[in-house]
Amino acid sequence: MTIPVGPRIGALVLATTAFYGYVGQMVPQNEVQPPAPILIRADLTTDEMVGIGRDITTGKGLCRTCHTIGQTGALRFPDFEGLDVRAMTRVPGLTDIEYFAQSMYEPDRFVVPGFNPGMPTINRPPIGLTDQEILCVIAYLQSLGGTPTVTLQTAHAYYKPPAAAPGAPGAPGAPGGAPAGAPPDQNAAPGQQLPLSAPPAEKVAPPGTPVAPAAGPAPAAPATGGVAR
Amino acid sequence: MNGLMNRKLLFVLGPVTGVAMFVAVVMIAMFLTNREYRDPYRAPAATVDATPRVSGLADERADAEAKAKATIYQEAEYRTFPVVGSRVAIWSIAQLHLLFAAFVLAVPLFAFIIEVIGYKTGDLRYDRLAHEFTRLLSVSFSLTATFGAFLTFMLIALYPKFTNYLMSVFSPTFLPYVLLFFAEAFFLYTYYYGWGKFHPVVHLVLGFMLNLVGTAIMFIANAWLTFMMSPNGVSDTGAVISVWDAVYNYTWMPINVHRVIANVAFGGSVAAAYAAFKFLNATSDEERAHYDWMGYIGNFVAISAFLPLPFAGYWLASEIYAFSQTLGLTMMGGAFSWLFIIQAVLIGNLFLAANYYLWLGMGRVEGVQPLQKFIKYLLIGIALCFMVWATPRSIIATVSEVRAMGGSAHPVLGFLGVMSAKNTAVNILILTTFMSFLLYRRTGKIAAVAWAKAGHAAQLAIFASVAVFVISLGIYGYFVEASVRIGLSVPQVSSVLFAMVAITAIDVFLFRGAKRTGEVQWGRIPAISQYVLIFIAVTFTWLMGLMGYVRSGLRQHWHVYGVIRDNSADAFTPTLGFATQVVSVTVLLFFVLIGVVFWITSLHERAEYPAVVPAPERVPHSGGHIVLGGAVREGHTNRLS
């Protein structure tokens, strides 16, 4: 019995599309959800910030899409292994915190030799991390080869936190806190969620602007300004 | 024996009787319960409404009316499409619209070129072929417009807020778009219906204008979709700063170029599939010869456009990276990285099928073909390149396997999963397919020029040196920094392009006045070759569907990347398995519809239906005969025109 041409062509079209559909089932199946909102309490400890920062680097921050940990060879972007050790001396005049902050707020100001510019500005869409989320990421990056020192009250060249509540860690007069007399109306009590981002006027200091000393236990920014090299 | 049967029967009957008795008891209990007397329900005295029923109903109506009138207008952000959801509905309709639009834009392009060849050479076969290609347009144009309108209404209905935003940005482009659409309809129908009715030059001008207008329409529509991927000319919150900048965004021109080339490849393959369909249904050798030739030309167009397509793809990808590294890395290294393995399978199949068709085509030429012995080497080259291209960087493996390998990348095969290897493989693949074309072109000919030997040697030297150069750069890429490695793709691509141009140029002069060893017998090709053409068309269509998905899906949870966020229930990126299912269903729908287009187009060739004279006359006359139902069929045409 000869099968007519029409059904043969139909079978071929069906089989071809079915085959490609089957190939599609053979590759890893990942459903990517939009990033969930991240709750950052005002009283987070540095250790807690490290954990949140780690989650951000694999999730909302998309860092691990490009950056590896513990890989060598022909890499397209710098590896994270032992990062904090290199960050302390990578750019003369920048502490590790300032270096990490610059890498995220102004990624093209310094590009690691041997790599092309490619890092997006992290505090703007589409990634759009908040200042507090970036502090958490810095805490995590410090933990890679160093000891995390950053807190939510840490200031750097691109962010100046609102003054903390009286008596809270980093509060005016408290150890490591901002100078006493800071305006109390922006204080965040322990357990209270911080605003998603600081007011724009406080967010980014223009390059070259003198930066106030860090309010937390982090080392102070260079006197010449956080972004100078 | 009987006793045994009775025991078996008892075993079966026992439980059956038990179940039946249980059901009977339940039914009797229900019957009795339903018949039991119950007091009718009365509301407690305190809640009894003394209002008469009619006035109560009127009050309720008045209340409902007042509430309805007091409702405040709220703009819906999203609406839901039943069963499949809004995203899949929009996705399928947009894909069908784009497939038909690609076809409608591509066919006039190569029909025009074929018509020009016919005009310049005076060979009427080309004119007939161009006309036959154009026949497919009229129904496809209607379907394109129908799906376009369908897509617009679906966008307005399902994504009203986002559609409103796009309209606010691009409203200045709408009027030119509509006017161009009118112009396209005018040129298309005058080009088609005016075939042979105008002076050839006038007709060619109509064809040229049709292509110009069609391309302009596509450029405008491309501005809308590329803006969604790489927005420009708007503030951080989406306010329009410059409409021109919004149009001329990072990916606009690369998409324009990529789409023109891809449309030609796709259109050529679908036209070749039409020829294959006609070839397989042909009843005479003459018909078979014609459709074999038509299929060859369609496939030639498709593969010629397909060869430079990866280069246009490189440009598009580099512009995506230039706009946003995050977007580029999501594409190549993030959620969509495995999609490119599927793409490799598709493109590998396309190359294999295209080469196979060419090799089968060598049998059209009479006599033994000495060049056929090279086919096995080409096949080995293509298969190797295909395998390298389809090798993933990370292997799907169990935890113990990953431990044994020392990571997710295989210790040996992992080296083939990086861009250095893949760029090299695709360039060699293109070069090999080009050589297949060259072998086919030479079939049945022997170069007769005095410098033939030197010419062949020069061609071989160019081919070999470029292949060695491309492979060397690929290996070199493993030993240099990323900033250097990325730039190596440019000399790889340039050298392959150089080889194609240089070898073709030599070939043209080499085979001038060539000695013929056998004539081409069109139609003398195995039927399987025609199924190969249909396979190529389906694969091209599927590939377009897949790449359309990655272009659109790259934005992930953004309607306009980084500007307008997708807050709908479909904001997530589905699995590749799901995406390929949607693509498969859409491709099947397209082929059902294109089958209808082929069928309607083939009505041209049907014998005209004889006119029917009403029964009462019953007057048979010259050339007529009485048929069932008492009607008389006349021998003359019933056509009005």
Coordinates of C-alpha atoms in Angstrom, one line a residue, chain A residues 5 8-9 12-14 16-21 23-35 62 65-66 71 74-77 113-120 124-127, chain B residues 236 277 280-281 321 325-326 329 335 338 342 346 349 396 478 481-483 485-486 531 534-535 538-539 542 556-558 561-562 565 571-577 580-581 584 587-588 591:
Chain A
V5 CA 2.0 12.3 -0.3
R8 CA 3.6 11.7 4.5
I9 CA 4.4 15.4 4.5
L12 CA 7.3 14.5 8.5
V13 CA 6.3 18.0 9.8
L14 CA 4.9 16.4 12.9
T16 CA 10.4 17.1 13.0
T17 CA 8.6 19.4 15.4
A18 CA 8.2 16.6 17.9
F19 CA 11.9 15.8 17.7
Y20 CA 12.9 19.4 18.4
G21 CA 10.4 19.6 21.2
V23 CA 15.5 18.0 22.4
G24 CA 14.0 20.9 24.4
Q25 CA 13.1 18.5 27.2
M26 CA 16.6 17.0 27.3
V27 CA 18.3 20.2 28.5
P28 CA 18.2 21.3 32.2
Q29 CA 14.8 22.8 33.0
N30 CA 15.0 25.9 35.1
E31 CA 12.1 28.2 35.8
V32 CA 13.5 31.6 36.7
Q33 CA 11.2 33.6 39.0
P34 CA 11.5 37.4 39.3
P35 CA 13.6 38.4 42.3
L62 CA 23.1 38.1 39.3
T65 CA 26.1 34.7 36.4
C66 CA 29.6 36.0 35.5
Q71 CA 38.0 28.7 39.1
A74 CA 40.7 31.6 30.8
L75 CA 38.1 33.3 32.8
R76 CA 35.9 36.0 31.3
F77 CA 35.4 37.9 34.6
P113 CA 43.8 44.3 34.1
G114 CA 43.2 41.6 31.5
F115 CA 39.5 41.9 31.6
N116 CA 37.1 44.0 29.5
P117 CA 34.6 46.4 31.0
G118 CA 31.4 44.6 31.5
M119 CA 30.1 45.1 35.0
P120 CA 26.7 46.8 35.1
R124 CA 20.3 50.9 38.8
P125 CA 17.8 48.8 36.9
P126 CA 17.7 46.1 35.7
I127 CA 19.6 44.8 38.8
Chain B
D236 CA 14.9 56.2 34.0
F277 CA 5.0 19.6 -2.4
L280 CA 5.8 15.1 -5.1
N281 CA 2.3 15.6 -6.5
Y321 CA 26.5 43.0 25.2
Q325 CA 26.5 43.0 29.8
T326 CA 23.8 41.6 32.1
L329 CA 25.3 37.2 30.0
A335 CA 19.0 31.3 32.0
W338 CA 21.2 25.9 27.2
I342 CA 19.2 23.4 21.1
L346 CA 18.9 22.9 14.7
N349 CA 20.6 19.7 11.1
I396 CA 24.4 17.3 33.2
Y478 CA 42.6 29.2 25.1
E481 CA 43.1 36.8 28.4
A482 CA 39.4 37.4 27.9
S483 CA 39.9 40.8 26.4
R485 CA 40.0 36.2 23.1
I486 CA 36.7 38.0 22.5
Y531 CA 11.3 15.6 1.9
I534 CA 10.4 20.2 3.6
F535 CA 12.6 19.2 6.6
V538 CA 10.3 23.1 9.2
T539 CA 13.7 23.4 10.8
W542 CA 11.4 26.1 14.3
Q556 CA 12.8 38.1 31.7
H557 CA 10.6 40.0 34.2
W558 CA 10.7 43.3 32.3
Y561 CA 14.2 46.1 30.0
G562 CA 15.2 48.1 33.1
R565 CA 8.7 45.9 35.0
A571 CA 6.5 37.5 34.8
F572 CA 8.7 34.4 35.4
T573 CA 10.9 32.8 32.7
P574 CA 9.5 29.4 31.8
T575 CA 11.6 26.3 31.4
L576 CA 13.2 25.6 28.0
G577 CA 11.0 22.5 27.8
T580 CA 10.0 24.5 23.0
Q581 CA 6.5 23.0 23.4
S584 CA 6.5 23.3 18.4
V587 CA 5.2 25.8 14.1
L588 CA 2.6 23.1 13.5
F591 CA 2.4 24.6 8.6

